[in-house]
CSV table of C-alpha atoms in Angstrom, one decimal:
chain,number,residue,atom,x,y,z
A,1363,MET,CA,-17.5,61.6,125.4
A,1364,ARG,CA,-19.1,58.5,123.8
A,1365,THR,CA,-20.7,55.3,125.1
A,1366,VAL,CA,-20.3,51.9,123.5
A,1367,LYS,CA,-21.4,48.4,124.3
A,1368,THR,CA,-18.8,45.7,125.1
A,1369,ALA,CA,-19.1,42.1,124.0
A,1370,SER,CA,-20.6,41.2,127.3
A,1371,GLY,CA,-23.3,43.9,127.1
A,1372,ALA,CA,-21.7,46.2,129.6
A,1373,THR,CA,-21.7,49.9,128.9
A,1374,ALA,CA,-18.4,51.6,128.2
A,1375,VAL,CA,-17.9,55.3,128.9
A,1376,GLN,CA,-15.0,57.2,127.6
A,1377,ILE,CA,-14.2,60.5,129.0
A,1378,VAL,CA,-12.0,63.1,127.2
A,1379,TYR,CA,-10.4,65.8,129.3
A,1380,SER,CA,-7.6,68.5,128.9
A,1381,SER,CA,-5.0,69.4,131.1
A,1382,ARG,CA,-1.7,71.4,130.9
A,1383,ARG,CA,0.1,68.1,129.9
A,1384,GLY,CA,-2.3,67.7,127.0
A,1385,SER,CA,-5.3,65.6,126.2
A,1386,ARG,CA,-5.6,62.1,127.7
A,1387,ASP,CA,-8.2,59.3,127.4
A,1388,ILE,CA,-9.7,57.5,130.4
A,1389,GLU,CA,-11.8,54.6,129.8
A,1390,HIS,CA,-14.1,52.9,132.2
A,1391,ILE,CA,-15.7,49.5,131.3
A,1392,GLY,CA,-18.5,48.4,133.6
A,1393,SER,CA,-22.1,48.2,134.0
A,1394,ALA,CA,-23.3,51.8,134.4
A,1395,HIS,CA,-26.8,52.9,135.5
A,1396,ASP,CA,-28.9,55.3,133.4
A,1397,ASP,CA,-28.6,58.2,135.9
A,1398,VAL,CA,-24.8,57.9,135.9
A,1399,GLU,CA,-24.5,58.0,132.2
A,1400,LEU,CA,-27.0,61.0,132.1
A,1401,GLU,CA,-24.9,62.9,134.6
A,1402,LEU,CA,-21.8,62.3,132.6
A,1403,LEU,CA,-23.5,63.4,129.3
A,1404,LYS,CA,-24.8,66.6,131.1
A,1405,ALA,CA,-21.2,67.3,132.4
A,1406,ALA,CA,-19.7,66.8,129.0
A,1407,ALA,CA,-22.4,69.1,127.4
A,1408,ARG,CA,-21.6,71.8,129.9
A,1409,GLN,CA,-18.0,71.6,129.1
A,1410,ARG,CA,-18.7,72.0,125.4
A,1411,MET,CA,-21.2,74.9,125.9
A,1412,ALA,CA,-18.8,76.7,128.1
A,1413,ALA,CA,-15.7,76.1,126.1
A,1414,GLY,CA,-13.5,79.3,125.8
A,1415,GLN,CA,-16.1,81.4,127.7
A,1416,GLY,CA,-15.1,83.2,131.0
A,1417,GLU,CA,-17.1,83.8,133.9
A,1418,LEU,CA,-18.1,87.0,135.4
A,1419,ASP,CA,-17.5,87.0,139.2
A,1420,LEU,CA,-20.7,88.4,140.8
A,1421,GLY,CA,-19.5,87.6,144.3
A,1422,LEU,CA,-22.1,84.8,144.7
A,1423,ASP,CA,-21.3,81.6,146.6
A,1424,ALA,CA,-19.5,79.0,144.6
A,1425,GLU,CA,-21.1,75.7,143.8
A,1426,PRO,CA,-20.3,72.9,146.0
A,1427,ALA,CA,-16.9,71.3,145.3
A,1428,GLU,CA,-18.4,68.0,144.7
A,1429,SER,CA,-20.6,69.2,141.9
A,1430,VAL,CA,-19.6,69.6,138.2
A,1431,GLY,CA,-19.5,73.3,137.5
A,1432,ARG,CA,-19.9,75.1,134.1
A,1433,GLY,CA,-17.1,73.7,131.9
A,1434,GLY,CA,-15.2,72.5,135.0
A,1435,PRO,CA,-13.1,69.2,135.0
A,1436,LEU,CA,-14.4,66.1,136.4
A,1437,ALA,CA,-12.6,65.7,139.8
A,1438,ILE,CA,-10.2,62.8,140.4
A,1439,THR,CA,-10.7,61.9,144.1
A,1440,SER,CA,-8.0,59.2,144.2
A,1441,ALA,CA,-5.4,57.4,142.2
A,1442,ARG,CA,-3.8,54.0,143.0
A,1443,MET,CA,-0.9,51.9,141.7
A,1444,GLY,CA,-3.3,49.1,142.1
A,1445,HIS,CA,-1.6,46.8,139.5
A,1446,LEU,CA,1.9,47.1,141.1
A,1447,TRP,CA,0.8,47.0,144.7
A,1448,ASP,CA,-1.5,44.0,144.1
A,1449,ALA,CA,1.2,42.1,142.2
A,1450,LEU,CA,3.8,42.6,145.0
A,1451,ALA,CA,1.3,41.8,147.7
A,1452,ARG,CA,0.6,38.5,145.8
A,1453,GLY,CA,4.3,37.6,145.8
A,1454,TYR,CA,4.3,38.5,149.5
A,1455,GLU,CA,1.3,36.3,150.2
A,1456,VAL,CA,2.6,33.3,148.0
A,1457,LEU,CA,5.8,33.3,149.8
A,1458,GLY,CA,4.0,32.7,153.1
A,1459,PHE,CA,5.1,36.0,154.7
A,1460,ASP,CA,1.6,37.0,155.6
A,1461,GLU,CA,1.1,33.9,157.6
A,1462,ALA,CA,4.7,33.9,159.1
A,1463,THR,CA,4.3,37.5,160.4
A,1464,GLY,CA,0.6,37.2,161.5
A,1465,SER,CA,-0.5,39.4,158.8
A,1466,ASP,CA,1.4,42.4,160.2
A,1467,GLU,CA,0.3,45.4,158.0
A,1468,VAL,CA,3.2,47.6,159.1
A,1469,PHE,CA,5.8,45.1,158.0
A,1470,ARG,CA,4.1,44.3,154.7
A,1471,ALA,CA,3.9,48.0,154.0
A,1472,LEU,CA,7.6,48.6,154.7
A,1473,VAL,CA,8.7,45.5,152.6
A,1474,LEU,CA,6.6,46.4,149.7
A,1475,ALA,CA,7.5,50.1,149.7
A,1476,ARG,CA,11.2,49.3,149.8
A,1477,ILE,CA,10.8,47.4,146.5
A,1478,ILE,CA,8.9,50.1,144.9
A,1479,GLU,CA,11.3,53.0,146.0
A,1480,PRO,CA,14.0,52.2,148.6
A,1481,THR,CA,14.2,55.2,150.9
A,1482,SER,CA,14.2,55.9,154.8
A,1483,LYS,CA,11.5,54.4,156.9
A,1484,LEU,CA,10.0,58.0,157.3
A,1485,ASP,CA,10.1,58.6,153.7
A,1486,SER,CA,8.4,55.2,153.0
A,1487,LEU,CA,5.2,56.7,154.4
A,1488,ARG,CA,5.3,59.1,151.4
A,1489,VAL,CA,5.9,56.3,149.0
A,1490,LEU,CA,2.8,54.6,150.4
A,1491,GLU,CA,0.7,57.7,150.0
A,1492,GLU,CA,1.8,58.0,146.3
A,1493,VAL,CA,1.0,54.3,145.6
A,1494,GLY,CA,-2.5,54.9,147.1
A,1495,VAL,CA,-2.2,52.9,150.2
A,1496,ASP,CA,-2.9,54.2,153.8
A,1497,PRO,CA,0.4,54.5,155.4
A,1498,PRO,CA,0.8,53.5,159.2
A,1499,ALA,CA,1.4,56.4,161.6
A,1500,TYR,CA,5.2,57.0,162.1
A,1501,ARG,CA,4.9,56.4,165.7
A,1502,THR,CA,3.5,52.9,165.1
A,1503,LEU,CA,6.3,52.1,162.6
A,1504,VAL,CA,8.9,53.2,165.2
A,1505,ARG,CA,7.1,51.0,167.9
A,1506,ARG,CA,7.2,48.1,165.5
A,1507,LEU,CA,10.9,48.1,164.6
A,1508,PRO,CA,12.2,46.3,167.6
A,1509,VAL,CA,9.9,43.4,166.9
A,1510,PHE,CA,11.1,43.1,163.3
A,1511,ALA,CA,14.7,42.9,164.8
A,1512,GLU,CA,13.9,39.8,166.8
A,1513,ALA,CA,15.6,36.6,165.9
A,1514,SER,CA,12.5,34.7,166.0
A,1515,TRP,CA,10.9,37.2,163.6
A,1516,ARG,CA,13.6,36.6,161.0
A,1517,LYS,CA,13.5,32.8,161.5
A,1518,LYS,CA,9.8,32.8,160.6
A,1519,LEU,CA,10.5,34.6,157.4
A,1520,ALA,CA,13.6,32.2,156.6
A,1521,ALA,CA,11.2,29.2,157.3
A,1522,ALA,CA,8.7,30.5,154.9
A,1523,CYS,CA,11.4,31.1,152.2
A,1524,ALA,CA,12.9,27.6,152.9
A,1525,ALA,CA,9.4,26.0,152.3
A,1526,GLN,CA,9.4,27.5,148.6
A,1527,VAL,CA,12.4,25.2,147.8
A,1528,ASP,CA,13.0,21.5,148.0
A,1529,LEU,CA,15.5,21.2,150.9
A,1530,GLY,CA,17.1,17.7,151.4
A,1531,PRO,CA,20.5,16.1,151.9
A,1532,ALA,CA,21.3,16.8,148.4
A,1533,SER,CA,20.3,20.5,148.3
A,1534,LEU,CA,22.8,22.9,147.0
A,1535,VAL,CA,23.2,26.0,149.3
A,1536,LEU,CA,25.4,28.9,148.2
A,1537,TYR,CA,27.1,31.2,150.7
A,1538,ASP,CA,28.9,34.6,150.1
A,1539,VAL,CA,29.4,37.6,152.2
A,1540,SER,CA,29.3,41.3,151.5
A,1541,THR,CA,29.8,44.6,153.6
A,1542,LEU,CA,27.7,47.7,154.3
A,1543,TYR,CA,29.4,50.8,155.6
A,1544,PHE,CA,28.2,53.6,157.7
A,1545,GLU,CA,28.9,57.2,157.4
A,1546,THR,CA,30.3,57.6,161.0
A,1547,ASP,CA,33.8,58.0,162.4
A,1548,ALA,CA,33.9,55.8,165.3
A,1549,GLY,CA,33.1,52.0,165.6
A,1550,ASP,CA,30.9,50.7,168.5
A,1551,GLY,CA,31.8,47.0,168.6
A,1552,PHE,CA,29.3,46.0,165.9
A,1553,ARG,CA,29.9,48.6,163.3
A,1554,GLU,CA,33.8,48.3,163.0
A,1555,PRO,CA,36.3,49.1,160.3
A,1556,GLY,CA,37.5,46.1,158.5
A,1557,PHE,CA,38.2,44.5,155.1
A,1558,SER,CA,35.8,46.3,152.8
A,1559,LYS,CA,34.4,44.8,149.5
A,1560,GLU,CA,34.1,48.6,148.5
A,1561,ARG,CA,37.5,49.6,149.8
A,1562,ARG,CA,36.0,51.9,152.4
A,1563,LEU,CA,37.7,53.0,155.5
A,1564,GLU,CA,34.5,53.8,157.6
A,1565,PRO,CA,33.0,51.4,160.1
A,1566,GLN,CA,31.0,48.7,158.5
A,1567,ILE,CA,29.0,45.4,159.3
A,1568,THR,CA,29.5,42.1,157.4
A,1569,ILE,CA,26.6,40.4,155.9
A,1570,GLY,CA,26.5,36.7,155.2
A,1571,LEU,CA,23.7,35.4,152.7
A,1572,LEU,CA,22.7,31.9,152.2
A,1573,THR,CA,20.6,31.0,149.1
A,1574,ASN,CA,19.6,28.1,147.1
A,1575,GLU,CA,21.2,27.3,143.8
A,1576,SER,CA,19.0,29.8,141.9
A,1577,GLY,CA,19.9,32.7,144.3
A,1578,PHE,CA,16.6,32.7,146.1
A,1579,PRO,CA,17.4,33.8,149.7
A,1580,LEU,CA,17.2,31.4,152.6
A,1581,MET,CA,19.0,33.1,155.5
A,1582,VAL,CA,20.8,36.4,156.2
A,1583,ASN,CA,22.9,37.1,159.2
A,1584,ALA,CA,24.9,40.1,160.3
A,1585,PHE,CA,28.4,40.2,161.9
A,1586,GLU,CA,30.8,42.6,163.2
A,1587,GLY,CA,32.6,44.6,160.5
A,1588,ASN,CA,36.1,43.5,161.6
A,1589,ARG,CA,35.1,39.7,161.7
A,1590,ALA,CA,37.0,37.6,159.1
A,1591,GLU,CA,34.9,36.4,156.3
A,1592,THR,CA,35.9,32.8,156.8
A,1593,THR,CA,34.6,32.7,160.2
A,1594,THR,CA,31.0,33.6,159.4
A,1595,MET,CA,30.2,30.5,157.0
A,1596,LEU,CA,30.1,27.7,159.6
A,1597,PRO,CA,27.9,29.6,162.2
A,1598,VAL,CA,25.2,30.3,159.3
A,1599,ILE,CA,25.4,26.8,158.0
A,1600,ARG,CA,24.9,25.1,161.5
A,1601,GLU,CA,22.1,27.6,162.3
A,1602,PHE,CA,20.5,26.8,158.9
A,1603,MET,CA,20.7,23.0,159.3
A,1604,LYS,CA,19.4,23.1,162.8
A,1605,ALA,CA,16.4,25.2,162.0
A,1606,HIS,CA,15.4,22.9,159.1
A,1607,ARG,CA,16.6,19.6,160.7
A,1608,LEU,CA,19.0,18.7,157.9
A,1609,ALA,CA,21.6,16.1,158.2
A,1610,ASP,CA,23.6,17.2,155.4
A,1611,VAL,CA,23.5,19.7,152.6
A,1612,THR,CA,26.1,20.4,149.8
A,1613,ILE,CA,27.7,23.7,150.6
A,1614,VAL,CA,29.1,25.8,147.6
A,1615,ALA,CA,31.5,28.6,148.4
A,1616,ASP,CA,34.4,30.3,146.9
A,1617,ALA,CA,38.0,29.7,147.9
A,1618,GLY,CA,37.9,33.0,149.8
A,1619,MET,CA,35.4,32.0,152.1
A,1620,VAL,CA,37.2,28.6,153.0
A,1621,SER,CA,40.1,28.7,155.4
A,1622,ASP,CA,41.9,25.4,156.3
A,1623,ALA,CA,40.0,25.4,159.6
A,1624,ASN,CA,36.7,25.8,157.7
A,1625,LYS,CA,37.5,23.0,155.6
A,1626,ARG,CA,38.7,20.7,158.4
A,1627,ALA,CA,35.4,21.6,160.3
A,1628,LEU,CA,33.3,20.7,157.2
A,1629,GLU,CA,35.0,17.4,156.8
A,1630,THR,CA,34.9,16.6,160.7
A,1631,GLU,CA,31.0,17.3,160.5
A,1632,GLY,CA,30.7,15.2,157.4
A,1633,LEU,CA,29.1,17.8,155.4
A,1634,SER,CA,29.2,17.7,151.6
A,1635,PHE,CA,30.8,20.6,149.8
A,1636,ILE,CA,31.9,22.0,146.4
A,1637,LEU,CA,34.5,24.6,147.0
A,1638,GLY,CA,36.9,26.8,145.0
A,1639,ALA,CA,40.3,25.4,145.4
A,1640,ARG,CA,43.4,27.6,145.6
A,1641,VAL,CA,46.2,26.7,143.2
A,1642,PRO,CA,49.5,28.0,144.5
A,1643,ASP,CA,51.6,25.7,142.5
A,1644,ILE,CA,51.2,23.8,139.2
A,1645,PRO,CA,49.2,20.7,139.9
A,1646,TYR,CA,50.7,17.3,139.4
A,1647,VAL,CA,48.2,16.2,136.6
A,1648,VAL,CA,48.7,19.4,134.8
A,1649,LYS,CA,52.5,19.2,134.9
A,1650,LYS,CA,52.4,15.5,133.8
A,1651,TRP,CA,50.0,16.4,130.8
A,1652,ARG,CA,52.5,19.2,129.6
A,1653,GLN,CA,55.3,16.6,129.8
A,1654,ASN,CA,53.4,14.2,127.6
A,1655,HIS,CA,52.3,16.9,125.2
A,1656,PRO,CA,55.2,19.1,124.7
A,1657,ASP,CA,54.5,22.3,122.5
A,1658,THR,CA,50.9,21.6,122.6
A,1659,GLU,CA,48.3,24.2,124.0
A,1660,ILE,CA,45.9,22.8,126.5
A,1661,PRO,CA,42.5,22.4,124.8
A,1662,ASP,CA,39.9,25.0,125.7
A,1663,GLY,CA,37.6,23.6,128.6
A,1664,HIS,CA,39.9,20.7,129.3
A,1665,VAL,CA,39.3,19.3,132.9
A,1666,PHE,CA,42.1,17.6,134.8
A,1667,THR,CA,41.0,15.1,137.6
A,1668,GLN,CA,43.1,14.4,140.5
A,1669,PRO,CA,41.7,12.0,143.2
A,1670,TRP,CA,42.7,12.5,146.9
A,1671,PRO,CA,41.6,9.3,148.6
A,1672,ALA,CA,41.2,9.4,152.4
A,1673,ALA,CA,43.5,7.4,154.6
A,1674,ARG,CA,42.1,5.1,157.3
A,1675,SER,CA,43.2,7.4,159.9
A,1676,ASP,CA,41.5,10.5,158.1
A,1677,LYS,CA,38.3,11.7,159.4
A,1678,ARG,CA,36.9,12.6,156.0
A,1679,ARG,CA,35.6,11.2,152.7
A,1680,ASP,CA,37.4,10.7,149.6
A,1681,GLN,CA,38.0,14.1,147.8
A,1682,ILE,CA,38.5,15.0,144.2
A,1683,PHE,CA,40.1,17.9,142.6
A,1684,TYR,CA,39.2,19.3,139.2
A,1685,TYR,CA,41.3,21.7,137.4
A,1686,GLN,CA,39.7,23.3,134.4
A,1687,TYR,CA,41.5,25.3,131.7
A,1688,ARG,CA,39.9,28.2,129.8
A,1689,ALA,CA,41.6,29.9,127.0
A,1690,ASP,CA,39.6,33.1,127.6
A,1691,ARG,CA,40.6,33.1,131.2
A,1692,ALA,CA,44.2,32.4,130.2
A,1693,ARG,CA,44.2,35.4,127.8
A,1694,ARG,CA,42.9,37.7,130.5
A,1695,THR,CA,45.5,36.6,133.2
A,1696,LEU,CA,48.3,36.6,130.7
A,1697,ARG,CA,47.6,40.2,129.7
A,1698,GLY,CA,47.6,41.1,133.4
A,1699,ILE,CA,50.9,39.5,133.9
A,1700,ASP,CA,52.4,41.2,130.9
A,1701,GLU,CA,51.3,44.7,132.3
A,1702,GLN,CA,52.6,44.0,135.7
A,1703,VAL,CA,56.0,42.6,134.5
A,1704,ALA,CA,56.4,45.6,132.3
A,1705,LYS,CA,55.9,47.9,135.3
A,1706,ALA,CA,58.3,45.7,137.3
A,1707,GLU,CA,61.1,46.1,134.8
A,1708,LYS,CA,60.6,50.0,134.7
A,1709,ALA,CA,60.8,50.0,138.5
A,1710,VAL,CA,63.9,48.0,138.5
A,1711,GLN,CA,65.6,50.4,135.9
A,1712,GLY,CA,64.6,53.3,138.0
A,1713,LEU,CA,62.2,54.6,135.3
A,1714,ALA,CA,59.2,54.4,137.6
A,1715,SER,CA,58.5,54.4,141.4
A,1716,VAL,CA,58.3,51.1,143.2
A,1717,LYS,CA,54.8,50.3,143.9
A,1718,ARG,CA,53.1,47.3,145.0
A,1719,ASN,CA,54.2,44.6,142.4
A,1720,ARG,CA,54.3,40.9,143.1
A,1721,PHE,CA,57.1,40.5,140.4
A,1722,ILE,CA,59.5,42.7,142.1
A,1723,SER,CA,61.9,41.0,144.6
A,1724,VAL,CA,64.2,43.0,146.9
A,1725,THR,CA,67.4,41.4,148.3
A,1726,GLY,CA,69.8,43.4,150.3
A,1727,GLY,CA,68.4,46.7,149.0
A,1728,THR,CA,68.7,45.4,145.3
A,1729,LYS,CA,65.6,45.2,143.2
A,1730,LYS,CA,65.0,42.7,140.4
A,1731,VAL,CA,62.4,41.0,138.4
A,1732,ASN,CA,61.2,37.7,139.9
A,1733,ARG,CA,61.3,35.6,136.7
A,1734,GLU,CA,60.7,32.4,138.5
A,1735,LEU,CA,57.4,33.7,139.8
A,1736,GLU,CA,56.6,35.1,136.5
A,1737,THR,CA,57.2,31.6,134.8
A,1738,LYS,CA,55.0,29.9,137.4
A,1739,ALA,CA,52.3,32.5,137.0
A,1740,ARG,CA,52.3,32.1,133.3
A,1741,ALA,CA,52.0,28.3,133.6
A,1742,LEU,CA,49.0,28.7,135.8
A,1743,ALA,CA,47.2,31.1,133.5
A,1744,GLY,CA,43.8,29.7,132.7
A,1745,ILE,CA,43.6,27.1,135.4
A,1746,LYS,CA,40.8,27.1,137.9
A,1747,GLY,CA,40.6,24.5,140.8
A,1748,TYR,CA,37.5,22.9,142.4
A,1749,VAL,CA,37.5,20.4,145.1
A,1750,THR,CA,34.5,18.3,146.4
A,1751,ASN,CA,33.9,15.2,148.5
A,1752,LEU,CA,30.8,14.2,146.3
A,1753,ASP,CA,31.0,11.3,144.0
A,1754,ALA,CA,29.9,13.6,141.0
A,1755,GLY,CA,31.3,14.3,137.7
A,1756,PRO,CA,33.3,17.5,136.8
A,1757,GLU,CA,30.4,19.0,134.8
A,1758,PHE,CA,28.1,18.9,137.9
A,1759,VAL,CA,30.7,20.3,140.3
A,1760,ILE,CA,31.9,23.1,138.0
A,1761,ASP,CA,28.4,24.0,137.0
A,1762,ALA,CA,27.3,24.0,140.7
A,1763,TYR,CA,30.3,26.3,141.5
A,1764,HIS,CA,29.4,28.8,138.8
A,1765,ARG,CA,26.0,29.2,140.3
A,1766,LEU,CA,27.6,31.4,142.9
A,1767,PHE,CA,27.0,34.2,140.6
A,1768,ASN,CA,23.4,33.9,141.7
A,1769,VAL,CA,24.5,34.9,145.1
A,1770,GLU,CA,26.3,37.8,143.8
A,1771,LYS,CA,23.3,38.7,141.8
A,1772,SER,CA,21.1,38.8,145.0
A,1773,PHE,CA,23.8,41.0,146.7
A,1774,ARG,CA,23.9,43.4,143.9
A,1775,MET,CA,20.1,43.6,143.9
A,1776,SER,CA,20.0,44.2,147.6
A,1777,LYS,CA,22.5,46.9,147.2
A,1778,SER,CA,21.3,48.7,144.1
A,1779,ASP,CA,17.6,47.8,143.6
A,1780,LEU,CA,16.7,47.7,147.3
A,1781,ALA,CA,19.5,50.1,148.5
A,1782,ALA,CA,20.4,48.1,151.5
A,1783,ARG,CA,23.0,51.1,152.0
A,1784,PRO,CA,22.8,53.7,153.2
A,1785,ILE,CA,21.3,52.6,156.7
A,1786,TYR,CA,19.9,55.5,158.7
A,1787,HIS,CA,20.4,53.7,161.9
A,1788,HIS,CA,23.0,53.4,164.5
A,1789,LYS,CA,21.6,51.0,167.2
A,1790,ARG,CA,21.9,47.3,166.4
A,1791,ASP,CA,18.2,46.5,166.9
A,1792,SER,CA,17.3,49.1,164.2
A,1793,ILE,CA,20.0,47.7,162.0
A,1794,GLU,CA,18.8,44.1,162.3
A,1795,ALA,CA,15.2,45.3,161.7
A,1796,HIS,CA,16.3,47.0,158.4
A,1797,LEU,CA,18.1,43.9,157.3
A,1798,THR,CA,15.1,41.8,158.0
A,1799,ILE,CA,13.0,44.1,155.7
A,1800,VAL,CA,15.7,44.1,153.1
A,1801,PHE,CA,15.7,40.2,153.2
A,1802,ALA,CA,12.1,39.9,152.7
A,1803,ALA,CA,12.0,42.5,149.9
A,1804,LEU,CA,14.8,40.6,148.3
A,1805,ALA,CA,12.7,37.3,148.4
A,1806,VAL,CA,9.6,39.0,147.0
A,1807,SER,CA,11.8,40.7,144.2
A,1808,ARG,CA,13.4,37.4,143.3
A,1809,TRP,CA,10.1,35.6,143.2
A,1810,ILE,CA,8.8,38.5,140.8
A,1811,GLU,CA,11.8,37.9,138.7
A,1812,ASP,CA,11.6,34.2,138.6
A,1813,THR,CA,7.8,34.2,138.0
A,1814,THR,CA,7.8,36.8,135.2
A,1815,GLY,CA,11.2,36.7,133.6
A,1816,TRP,CA,11.5,40.4,134.0
A,1817,SER,CA,14.1,42.2,136.2
A,1818,ILE,CA,12.5,43.8,139.2
A,1819,LYS,CA,13.7,47.1,138.0
A,1820,LYS,CA,11.8,46.7,134.6
A,1821,PHE,CA,8.7,45.4,136.5
A,1822,ILE,CA,8.5,48.4,138.8
A,1823,ARG,CA,9.2,51.0,136.2
A,1824,THR,CA,6.6,49.6,133.7
A,1825,THR,CA,3.8,48.6,136.1
A,1826,ARG,CA,3.8,51.8,138.4
A,1827,ARG,CA,2.7,53.8,135.3
A,1828,TYR,CA,-0.7,52.2,135.3
A,1829,ARG,CA,-3.1,53.6,137.9
A,1830,THR,CA,-6.6,53.1,138.9
A,1831,ILE,CA,-8.4,56.1,139.6
A,1832,GLU,CA,-11.8,57.3,141.0
A,1833,ILE,CA,-13.7,60.2,139.1
A,1834,GLN,CA,-16.4,62.2,140.9
A,1835,ALA,CA,-19.4,63.0,138.5
A,1836,GLY,CA,-21.9,64.8,140.4
A,1837,ALA,CA,-23.1,62.6,143.2
A,1838,HIS,CA,-21.6,59.5,141.5
A,1839,THR,CA,-18.1,58.0,141.7
A,1840,ILE,CA,-16.7,56.4,138.6
A,1841,THR,CA,-13.6,53.9,138.8
A,1842,ALA,CA,-11.4,54.2,135.6
A,1843,ALA,CA,-8.1,52.6,134.6
A,1844,ASP,CA,-5.3,53.2,132.1
A,1845,PRO,CA,-5.5,50.3,129.5
A,1846,LEU,CA,-2.7,47.8,130.0
A,1847,PRO,CA,-0.3,46.6,127.1
A,1848,ASN,CA,-0.6,43.0,126.2
A,1849,ASP,CA,2.8,42.0,127.6
A,1850,LEU,CA,2.1,43.5,131.0
A,1851,ARG,CA,-1.4,42.0,131.1
A,1852,GLU,CA,0.1,38.5,130.5
A,1853,ILE,CA,2.7,39.2,133.2
A,1854,LEU,CA,0.1,40.1,135.8
A,1855,ARG,CA,-2.1,37.1,134.9
A,1856,THR,CA,0.8,34.9,135.5
A,1857,ILE,CA,1.6,36.5,138.9
A,1858,HIS,CA,-2.1,36.2,140.0
A,1859,GLY,CA,-2.5,32.7,138.8
A,1860,HIS,CA,0.7,31.3,140.6
A,1861,ASP,CA,-0.1,28.5,142.7
A,1862,GLY,CA,2.7,29.0,145.3
A,1863,ALA,CA,5.5,26.8,144.3
A,1864,HIS,CA,8.8,28.6,143.8
C-alpha cells in the first residue's frame, strides 16, 4: 500500500490485495483522515508480517468479522455498477419518464434492468441486486403490473417521448409492424395465428410502432395476431394525431403497409404521405425513355417523374410518382430471376419437382415457362416506386422513405437487445404491461445511442465492468472505484451534461 498527494492536495490510498484470480489494484482518491490512513497502514503491515504463515487453531473465539485479522483480506461490503446505472437513470430522467410516471421506482427499476439484461420479471430482481440496487419485493412488482398496462400510463410515456422531438404539420412519422409469437398451441382472441414475420405457426400478436425520422419511438400499439397489417396503420395515426392535436403529419410507410383502402382514407382525411408504390407494370415514363434511348442502359440513380394531378371531382391533392433505377438493385433482381427461370425450365422438362415458382404457368395440365412474365420482370429490374402528395423534390421523398430502416432498427433492437420475445405472460394486461416496459426501455436505449454514438450493446458491455465498491477497514468504510478509460469517461460526461433536448 502507498499514499500520494493529488493535485488538489487530497490523499490517495492504493490498496493491493491478492485473490484466486490474481492481483488487482483498487484506488481511492479522496480526503482521508489520519486515523483511517493509520488503520490501513496497520492492516497492510499485518498482511505482510503474516504472509505465508499459518495459524494454530487454539479453539479461541474468532475476532469480530468487521475487524481486520492477521493477514486477512480487507472486506468488500458492497459493489455497485454506479456508472452504468446512473447513466441509464440520467437518460430516463431526461426523457421525462420520472415526471410522467410520478417517480414510480418499480417501473424505473424494471425498465433499466431490461436494458442491462433482458429477462423475466422475477429474474429482473436478481439483475438489480447484481447492479447494486435494492430490488422491489416480487409481490410489489406483481401488484404494479396492472397499472403499467393501463392505456393512460402508456400515453403519458408517449407524450414524454413526443416532447423530445419537434412535432408539427411537416413532421415525418415512420410506421411499421412486426410480430411476437408465443409458445402455446391455442389462440385466445388476442394471441392468434396469423401472417408471421418469422414464419412461425404459433399464436402471435401484431405490434405497430410509430417513430420519428431517426427511429426514436413515439407510440406502440398491440393488435390481434390475425389482424391484417394494413388495418393497423390508420388507428395508430389517428390516435397519435389526436393525442398531440396535430392537423397533419407526413406519414412514411412501406408499400406493404398501404392497401388501396388505406391510401383512399389518407387522401380523404387530407393527410400528407410518402409511400412505397407498387410497380406491377412498366411505368409509362420508363417505357417512353427506353423508346427514346434504344440499346442504352438507364443511368444508375436516374429518377423518372410522373405527375398525377387531381381532377376537380377527386377528393385528394395532386400526387407525384417517382421511379428510381439502381444498378445494384437490378443486378440482385436479375440474379434471382435467372435462378427462378432455371428452376422453372428444369421443372417443365421433368428434371425437377414442380414447386412454387411464378415463372411456371399451367394450362390444361401442360406446364410451360411464362416467358411474357419473365420479360416484364427483367424490364422492371432495378425500378423502385414512390408516391407522395407533397410538393417536394425526388431527393427529399426518396431520402425520407429510406429512413424506414430506422424503424426496422428499433424493431431489431427491441427483439434482440431488449428481448421483447419471449414473453412470459398469457393475460392481455400482463402482455400490455410488458410492451410498455419494452417501449420505455427502447426510448432510453435510443437516447443513449443518439447521445453517445455507441450502440446500446457496446455501452452496456463496456460500462458494466466498472464498479464502485465499499471496503471495510477496521471501523472505517472506504469507497473505491475502478479507473475509467478516457473514452468512457468522455461518454459519461456527455450523458450527465445533456440538457434534455433529443
